[in-house]
CSV table of C-alpha atoms in Angstrom, one decimal:
chain,number,residue,atom,x,y,z
A,1,MET,CA,65.3,114.1,116.9
A,2,LYS,CA,68.9,115.7,116.0
A,3,SER,CA,71.7,115.2,118.3
A,4,PRO,CA,72.7,118.9,119.4
A,5,PHE,CA,76.7,118.0,118.9
A,6,GLU,CA,75.5,117.3,115.5
A,7,SER,CA,77.0,119.6,112.2
A,8,GLU,CA,74.2,121.6,109.6
A,9,GLY,CA,74.9,120.1,106.9
A,10,ARG,CA,76.6,116.6,107.6
A,11,ARG,CA,74.5,113.5,107.5
A,12,PRO,CA,73.5,112.0,110.5
A,13,GLY,CA,76.1,109.6,112.5
A,14,LEU,CA,79.3,111.4,110.3
A,15,ARG,CA,81.2,112.0,112.9
A,16,ARG,CA,84.8,113.5,113.2
A,17,MET,CA,87.1,111.6,115.9
A,18,THR,CA,88.0,114.2,118.4
A,19,ALA,CA,88.1,113.0,121.7
A,20,ALA,CA,87.1,116.0,123.8
A,21,LEU,CA,85.6,116.9,126.8
A,22,LEU,CA,84.9,120.6,129.5
A,23,VAL,CA,86.8,120.8,132.4
A,24,GLY,CA,85.9,118.4,134.9
A,25,THR,CA,84.1,116.0,132.6
A,26,ALA,CA,85.7,112.5,133.1
A,27,LEU,CA,87.3,111.9,128.9
A,28,ILE,CA,85.5,108.5,128.2
A,29,GLY,CA,82.4,109.4,129.8
A,30,ALA,CA,81.6,112.3,127.3
A,31,PRO,CA,79.6,112.3,124.3
A,32,VAL,CA,81.8,112.3,121.2
A,33,VAL,CA,81.4,112.7,117.8
A,34,ALA,CA,83.3,111.5,114.7
A,35,VAL,CA,86.7,112.7,114.7
A,36,LEU,CA,89.0,111.8,117.2
A,37,ALA,CA,90.2,115.5,118.0
A,38,PHE,CA,89.1,118.8,119.6
A,39,GLY,CA,88.3,120.1,118.4
A,40,ALA,CA,100.1,121.6,94.8
A,41,PRO,CA,103.0,119.7,94.1
A,42,ALA,CA,105.6,118.7,97.0
A,43,VAL,CA,108.8,121.6,97.4
A,44,ALA,CA,111.9,120.3,97.9
A,45,GLN,CA,113.3,120.8,101.4
A,46,SER,CA,116.6,124.0,101.6
A,47,GLN,CA,117.8,122.3,104.3
A,48,PRO,CA,118.6,118.2,104.7
A,49,PRO,CA,116.5,116.7,107.7
A,50,ALA,CA,118.3,115.8,110.8
A,51,ALA,CA,119.7,112.2,110.6
A,52,ALA,CA,116.9,109.8,112.0
A,53,PRO,CA,117.1,107.1,113.7
A,54,VAL,CA,116.9,103.9,111.1
A,55,LEU,CA,113.8,101.6,111.3
A,56,PRO,CA,114.0,97.8,110.6
A,57,ALA,CA,112.8,96.8,107.3
A,58,ALA,CA,109.1,96.0,107.6
A,59,PRO,CA,108.5,92.7,109.2
A,60,LEU,CA,106.0,89.6,107.9
A,61,VAL,CA,103.2,90.1,106.2
A,62,PRO,CA,100.3,89.5,108.8
A,63,ALA,CA,99.0,87.1,106.6
A,64,MET,CA,102.1,85.2,106.1
A,65,SER,CA,102.7,86.1,110.6
A,66,GLY,CA,99.4,85.4,112.0
A,67,SER,CA,100.5,88.6,113.9
A,68,PHE,CA,100.7,92.2,113.8
A,69,ALA,CA,102.8,92.6,116.2
A,70,GLY,CA,106.2,93.4,114.2
A,71,LEU,CA,104.7,95.4,112.0
A,72,ALA,CA,103.1,97.6,114.9
A,73,HIS,CA,106.7,97.7,117.1
A,74,GLN,CA,108.4,99.3,113.8
A,75,VAL,CA,105.9,101.8,113.7
A,76,MET,CA,104.9,102.4,117.2
A,77,PRO,CA,107.7,105.5,117.3
A,78,GLY,CA,106.4,107.2,115.2
A,79,VAL,CA,102.8,107.8,116.7
A,80,VAL,CA,102.4,110.7,119.2
A,81,ASN,CA,99.0,111.5,121.2
A,82,VAL,CA,97.8,115.1,120.9
A,83,SER,CA,96.6,117.2,123.8
A,84,ILE,CA,95.3,121.1,123.5
A,85,THR,CA,93.8,123.4,125.8
A,86,GLY,CA,91.8,125.7,124.5
A,87,HIS,CA,88.9,128.6,124.9
A,88,GLN,CA,85.3,128.6,123.4
A,89,GLY,CA,82.2,130.9,122.9
A,90,PRO,CA,78.7,129.3,123.4
A,91,ALA,CA,77.8,129.8,119.7
A,92,GLN,CA,81.4,127.4,119.2
A,93,VAL,CA,79.5,124.7,121.2
A,94,ALA,CA,78.0,122.5,118.1
A,95,ASP,CA,81.1,123.4,115.5
A,96,ARG,CA,81.1,120.7,112.4
A,97,ASP,CA,83.4,118.4,114.8
A,98,GLY,CA,80.0,117.5,116.7
A,99,GLY,CA,82.0,117.4,119.9
A,100,PRO,CA,80.9,119.0,124.1
A,101,ARG,CA,84.4,121.1,123.7
A,102,GLY,CA,82.6,124.5,124.5
A,103,GLY,CA,80.5,126.1,127.5
A,104,ARG,CA,78.3,128.8,128.4
A,105,GLY,CA,81.0,131.5,128.3
A,106,GLY,CA,83.5,130.7,126.6
A,107,GLN,CA,85.2,128.4,129.6
A,108,GLN,CA,88.0,126.1,128.9
A,109,ILE,CA,88.5,123.1,126.9
A,110,HIS,CA,90.1,120.2,126.5
A,111,GLY,CA,90.8,118.0,123.7
A,112,ALA,CA,92.7,114.8,122.8
A,113,GLY,CA,93.9,113.4,119.7
A,114,SER,CA,96.8,111.6,117.6
A,115,GLY,CA,99.0,112.1,115.1
A,116,PHE,CA,102.5,111.0,113.1
A,117,ILE,CA,106.2,112.3,112.7
A,118,ILE,CA,106.8,112.8,109.4
A,119,ASP,CA,111.1,114.2,110.5
A,120,PRO,CA,113.0,113.5,112.7
A,121,ALA,CA,113.2,117.6,113.4
A,122,GLY,CA,110.6,117.5,115.4
A,123,TYR,CA,107.6,117.8,112.3
A,124,ILE,CA,104.4,116.3,112.6
A,125,VAL,CA,101.1,115.9,110.6
A,126,THR,CA,97.5,115.5,112.6
A,127,ASN,CA,94.0,116.7,111.7
A,128,ASN,CA,92.9,120.1,111.7
A,129,HIS,CA,90.3,119.8,113.6
A,130,VAL,CA,92.5,118.6,116.3
A,131,VAL,CA,93.9,122.2,116.7
A,132,LYS,CA,92.0,124.5,115.2
A,133,ASP,CA,90.5,126.0,118.5
A,134,ALA,CA,93.9,125.3,120.8
A,135,ASP,CA,95.4,128.1,122.8
A,136,GLU,CA,98.2,125.1,124.1
A,137,ILE,CA,99.5,122.5,122.6
A,138,SER,CA,101.3,119.3,123.4
A,139,VAL,CA,103.0,116.1,122.0
A,140,THR,CA,103.4,112.7,124.0
A,141,LEU,CA,106.0,110.9,122.0
A,142,ASN,CA,105.3,106.9,122.2
A,143,ASP,CA,108.1,106.5,125.2
A,144,GLY,CA,106.5,109.3,127.1
A,145,THR,CA,107.8,112.3,126.9
A,146,VAL,CA,105.6,115.5,126.7
A,147,LEU,CA,106.7,118.4,124.4
A,148,PRO,CA,105.1,121.6,123.5
A,149,ALA,CA,104.1,121.7,120.2
A,150,LYS,CA,103.4,124.9,118.0
A,151,VAL,CA,101.0,124.9,114.8
A,152,VAL,CA,102.6,125.6,111.3
A,153,GLY,CA,100.0,125.6,109.2
A,154,THR,CA,96.6,124.4,109.0
A,155,ASP,CA,94.8,123.6,105.6
A,156,ALA,CA,90.2,123.2,106.8
A,157,LYS,CA,89.8,121.5,103.2
A,158,THR,CA,91.2,119.0,103.5
A,159,ASP,CA,91.2,118.9,107.6
A,160,LEU,CA,95.3,118.4,107.5
A,161,ALA,CA,97.5,120.0,109.9
A,162,LEU,CA,101.4,120.8,110.5
A,163,ILE,CA,102.5,120.9,114.0
A,164,LYS,CA,106.3,121.4,115.4
A,165,VAL,CA,108.4,120.2,118.7
A,166,LYS,CA,111.5,120.8,119.4
A,167,ALA,CA,113.2,117.7,121.0
A,168,ASP,CA,117.1,117.6,122.4
A,169,LYS,CA,117.6,114.3,119.8
A,170,PRO,CA,116.4,113.6,116.2
A,171,LEU,CA,112.8,111.9,116.6
A,172,THR,CA,111.8,108.3,114.8
A,173,ALA,CA,110.1,109.5,111.4
A,174,VAL,CA,107.5,107.2,109.8
A,175,GLU,CA,107.1,107.0,105.5
A,176,TRP,CA,104.7,108.2,103.7
A,177,GLY,CA,103.0,105.5,101.3
A,178,ASP,CA,101.3,105.3,97.8
A,179,SER,CA,97.6,105.3,98.7
A,180,ASP,CA,96.5,104.9,95.0
A,181,ALA,CA,98.5,101.5,95.7
A,182,ALA,CA,96.5,100.9,98.1
A,183,GLN,CA,93.6,98.0,97.3
A,184,VAL,CA,89.9,97.0,98.7
A,185,GLY,CA,90.9,93.7,100.4
A,186,ASP,CA,94.8,95.1,101.2
A,187,TRP,CA,95.5,95.2,105.0
A,188,VAL,CA,95.7,98.4,107.2
A,189,MET,CA,96.7,99.0,110.7
A,190,ALA,CA,95.5,102.6,112.7
A,191,ILE,CA,97.6,103.3,115.6
A,192,GLY,CA,96.1,106.3,117.6
A,193,ASN,CA,94.6,108.3,121.2
A,194,PRO,CA,91.1,106.5,121.4
A,195,TYR,CA,89.3,107.7,124.6
A,196,GLY,CA,92.9,109.5,126.0
A,197,LEU,CA,94.0,105.4,125.8
A,198,GLY,CA,96.9,106.0,123.5
A,199,GLY,CA,99.0,103.5,121.5
A,200,THR,CA,96.3,101.9,120.8
A,201,VAL,CA,96.6,99.4,117.8
A,202,THR,CA,93.7,98.5,115.4
A,203,ALA,CA,93.3,96.0,112.5
A,204,GLY,CA,91.3,95.6,109.5
A,205,ILE,CA,91.4,96.5,105.6
A,206,VAL,CA,91.3,98.5,103.5
A,207,SER,CA,86.6,98.7,102.9
A,208,ALA,CA,86.2,101.1,99.5
A,209,ARG,CA,88.2,104.2,98.2
A,210,GLY,CA,87.3,107.2,96.7
A,211,ARG,CA,84.2,107.8,99.7
A,212,ASP,CA,82.8,111.0,98.9
A,213,ILE,CA,80.5,112.0,102.1
A,214,ASN,CA,79.6,115.3,101.3
A,215,SER,CA,82.6,117.2,103.5
A,216,ASN,CA,84.3,119.0,100.8
A,217,PRO,CA,85.1,119.4,97.6
A,218,LEU,CA,88.2,117.8,97.8
A,219,GLU,CA,87.7,114.9,99.5
A,220,ASP,CA,88.4,111.0,98.5
A,221,PHE,CA,88.9,109.2,101.3
A,222,LEU,CA,89.9,105.9,101.7
A,223,GLN,CA,87.0,103.4,103.9
A,224,ILE,CA,88.7,100.9,106.9
A,225,ASP,CA,87.1,98.9,108.6
A,226,ALA,CA,90.1,99.2,111.6
A,227,PRO,CA,88.5,100.1,114.2
A,228,ILE,CA,88.8,103.7,115.0
A,229,ASN,CA,87.0,106.0,117.9
A,230,PRO,CA,86.7,109.9,119.4
A,231,GLY,CA,91.0,110.2,119.7
A,232,ASN,CA,92.0,108.7,116.8
A,233,SER,CA,92.2,111.8,114.6
A,234,GLY,CA,95.2,112.9,113.1
A,235,GLY,CA,96.9,109.2,113.7
A,236,PRO,CA,98.1,107.2,110.9
A,237,SER,CA,96.8,104.1,109.2
A,238,PHE,CA,99.8,101.7,107.8
A,239,ASP,CA,100.0,99.3,105.3
A,240,ALA,CA,101.4,96.0,105.7
A,241,GLY,CA,104.7,97.3,104.8
A,242,GLY,CA,104.5,100.0,107.7
A,243,LYS,CA,104.0,102.9,105.6
A,244,VAL,CA,101.4,106.1,105.9
A,245,ILE,CA,98.7,105.4,103.6
A,246,GLY,CA,95.7,107.4,104.9
A,247,ILE,CA,95.3,109.9,107.9
A,248,ASN,CA,92.3,108.6,110.1
A,249,SER,CA,89.3,111.9,110.6
A,250,GLU,CA,85.9,110.7,110.7
A,251,ILE,CA,83.9,107.5,111.4
A,252,TYR,CA,80.2,107.5,110.2
A,253,SER,CA,78.5,106.3,113.6
A,254,PRO,CA,75.1,106.4,115.4
A,255,SER,CA,76.5,106.0,118.6
A,256,GLY,CA,79.8,107.7,118.7
A,257,GLY,CA,81.9,104.9,118.4
A,258,SER,CA,83.4,102.8,116.1
A,259,VAL,CA,81.1,100.4,113.8
A,260,GLY,CA,83.2,99.4,111.2
A,261,ILE,CA,82.7,102.7,109.1
A,262,GLY,CA,85.6,104.9,109.0
A,263,PHE,CA,87.3,107.7,106.7
A,264,ALA,CA,90.8,108.0,106.3
A,265,ILE,CA,92.7,111.0,104.1
A,266,PRO,CA,95.0,109.4,101.3
A,267,SER,CA,98.3,109.8,102.2
A,268,ASN,CA,98.7,110.9,98.2
A,269,LEU,CA,96.3,113.9,98.7
A,270,ALA,CA,98.1,114.9,102.2
A,271,LYS,CA,101.7,114.7,102.1
A,272,THR,CA,101.0,117.4,98.7
A,273,VAL,CA,99.0,119.4,100.8
A,274,ILE,CA,101.6,119.4,104.4
A,275,ALA,CA,104.6,120.0,101.9
A,276,GLN,CA,102.9,122.9,101.0
A,277,ILE,CA,102.2,124.0,104.7
A,278,ARG,CA,105.8,123.6,105.7
A,279,GLU,CA,106.7,125.8,102.8
A,280,HIS,CA,104.6,128.5,103.0
A,281,GLY,CA,102.6,128.0,105.9
A,282,SER,CA,99.6,127.7,104.0
A,283,VAL,CA,98.1,125.6,100.8
A,284,GLN,CA,98.0,127.3,97.8
A,285,ARG,CA,95.7,125.7,94.9
A,286,GLY,CA,94.7,126.4,91.0
A,287,TRP,CA,91.9,128.2,90.2
A,288,LEU,CA,90.0,127.5,87.0
A,289,GLY,CA,86.4,129.7,87.9
A,290,VAL,CA,83.3,127.6,87.0
A,291,GLN,CA,80.6,125.6,89.4
A,292,ILE,CA,80.1,121.8,88.2
A,293,GLN,CA,77.2,120.0,88.2
A,294,ALA,CA,77.0,116.5,88.4
A,295,LEU,CA,76.1,114.7,84.8
A,296,THR,CA,73.0,112.5,85.1
A,297,PRO,CA,72.1,110.3,83.1
A,298,GLU,CA,69.2,112.5,82.3
A,299,LEU,CA,70.7,115.2,81.5
A,300,ALA,CA,73.1,113.7,79.4
A,301,GLU,CA,70.8,112.6,76.7
A,302,ALA,CA,69.1,115.2,76.9
A,303,ALA,CA,72.9,116.7,76.1
A,304,GLY,CA,72.8,114.5,73.0
A,305,LEU,CA,75.3,112.3,74.7
A,306,ASP,CA,75.8,108.7,75.2
A,307,THR,CA,77.2,108.2,78.6
A,308,ALA,CA,77.0,110.3,81.6
A,309,LYS,CA,80.9,110.6,81.9
A,310,GLY,CA,82.4,114.0,82.7
A,311,GLY,CA,81.4,117.5,84.4
A,312,LEU,CA,78.5,119.9,83.6
A,313,VAL,CA,79.4,123.6,83.6
A,314,ALA,CA,76.5,124.6,85.5
A,315,GLU,CA,78.4,128.5,85.8
A,316,VAL,CA,81.2,130.0,84.3
A,317,GLN,CA,82.1,132.7,86.6
A,318,LYS,CA,83.5,136.7,85.9
A,319,ASN,CA,87.5,137.5,85.2
A,320,SER,CA,87.5,133.6,85.2
A,321,PRO,CA,90.4,132.0,83.3
A,322,ALA,CA,87.2,129.3,82.6
A,323,LEU,CA,85.4,132.6,80.6
A,324,LYS,CA,88.8,133.7,79.0
A,325,ALA,CA,89.7,130.5,77.8
A,326,GLY,CA,86.1,130.7,76.1
A,327,LEU,CA,84.5,127.9,78.9
A,328,ARG,CA,80.5,128.1,78.1
A,329,GLN,CA,77.6,127.3,80.5
A,330,GLY,CA,76.7,123.4,79.0
A,331,ASP,CA,80.0,122.3,78.2
A,332,VAL,CA,80.7,119.0,79.4
A,333,ILE,CA,84.4,118.9,80.5
A,334,VAL,CA,86.0,114.9,80.4
A,335,SER,CA,89.4,115.7,80.5
A,336,PHE,CA,91.9,118.4,82.6
A,337,ALA,CA,95.6,118.5,81.5
A,338,GLY,CA,95.3,115.3,79.5
A,339,LYS,CA,93.2,112.8,82.9
A,340,PRO,CA,90.1,111.9,82.0
A,341,VAL,CA,86.8,114.0,84.1
A,342,GLU,CA,84.9,110.4,84.8
A,343,GLN,CA,82.6,112.9,87.5
A,344,SER,CA,81.9,115.7,88.6
A,345,LYS,CA,84.1,115.5,91.6
A,346,ASP,CA,86.6,114.3,90.0
A,347,LEU,CA,87.4,117.8,88.5
A,348,PRO,CA,87.7,120.2,91.6
A,349,ARG,CA,90.7,117.5,93.0
A,350,LEU,CA,92.2,118.3,88.9
A,351,VAL,CA,91.9,121.8,89.4
A,352,ALA,CA,92.8,121.9,92.6
A,353,GLU,CA,96.8,120.2,92.4
A,354,THR,CA,97.7,122.8,89.2
A,355,ALA,CA,99.8,125.1,90.0
A,356,SER,CA,99.2,128.9,89.1
A,357,GLY,CA,99.9,130.1,85.8
A,358,THR,CA,100.3,126.3,84.0
A,359,ALA,CA,98.3,126.5,80.4
A,360,VAL,CA,96.6,122.9,80.5
A,361,PRO,CA,94.4,121.4,77.8
A,362,VAL,CA,91.0,121.0,78.3
A,363,GLU,CA,88.6,119.0,76.6
A,364,VAL,CA,84.9,119.7,76.5
A,365,LEU,CA,82.0,118.2,74.3
A,366,ARG,CA,79.7,120.8,73.3
A,367,ASP,CA,76.9,120.6,70.2
A,368,GLY,CA,78.0,117.1,70.0
A,369,LYS,CA,81.6,117.8,69.1
A,370,THR,CA,85.0,117.4,70.9
A,371,ARG,CA,86.5,120.7,72.0
A,372,THR,CA,90.1,121.1,73.2
A,373,LEU,CA,90.6,124.8,75.1
A,374,SER,CA,93.9,125.9,76.7
A,375,VAL,CA,93.6,127.0,80.0
A,376,GLU,CA,95.8,129.4,82.0
A,377,ILE,CA,95.2,128.4,85.3
A,378,ALA,CA,95.1,131.4,88.5
A,379,LEU,CA,95.7,131.4,92.0
A,380,GLN,CA,92.1,130.4,93.7
A,381,PRO,CA,90.7,133.6,95.4
A,382,LYS,CA,90.2,134.3,99.0
A,383,PRO,CA,87.3,133.2,99.6
A,384,ASP,CA,86.6,130.7,97.4
A,385,LYS,CA,84.7,132.0,94.6
A,386,ALA,CA,83.8,128.8,93.5
A,387,GLU,CA,84.9,125.2,94.0
A,388,SER,CA,87.1,124.3,91.0
């Protein structure tokens, strides 16, 4: 039997990690879902950031020291708790976050998540689902200071949000890491606010890369086994050098708690999105104008292809860059802007990361021959007309 808090189109057991509750309901006793909260190229900043306290170099790697204590001590000042209050109507009770966050008559709701400071001036990264229903947001720093926060911008497609606080001194920030360099088996340490228990440190390894959990066309999750629970949403996962390689967002769980299967948004995806939000207040993505279908071995054989690599064009949309460039239904896109398209899911991310107005080569297989077309990428329309 489906839980009333499960959302349509999401796999059973897949939950976001938002610790949320109705007014008068104990946080730890509230049913929860797998999110821990309520709920394009980076642009250089025109003003230099405020001076930040200098963090020491990363301490000993756990495998050498037998402890994560030094690493935790180094980065914990840059991790925060995020609390929200808001209101929801009856129709919003069972939304895709899956948390018991609303009630009849649009009564008040409370939620808790996590975040991390990326700039001493007070910029903080968290999940979109942590703050999307918030009327008020407060941030609790590692030293116990509580500050009001405002939303700078959000991006529902990647479940990311940027918020900002004003403090009377520069805050301690953490650094972005390189998620592309993270290998399966590497150490990872998560810090967050599970069940409202702020400053909680857990550790594990990168279990897998490139996980697709059917949440959105741009997802490319790191799977980690460091325990993360409701309240961890928006919190960071650090590599052994103390740099953020993931933003904890969802867990797979039949019970609502950690079973060692967590999903983190890769830092290399997040930092480009956050840079655009900071600069523009929203994310501007490239648009090609095709619907892509997975190329199965059967379809590849029918098309006379040796391998099932690439993205099969199922539809070319009207007035799209793809149509103007000569792309056709039945084409198999094997590379975009010089980068290989191994699977259909690769293409939406490559297109989205391309700036509007950029002319890129698109290599396709058509009638057994390879062709290269030049396509000028446009700005993705709103609402989105296509996944790519």
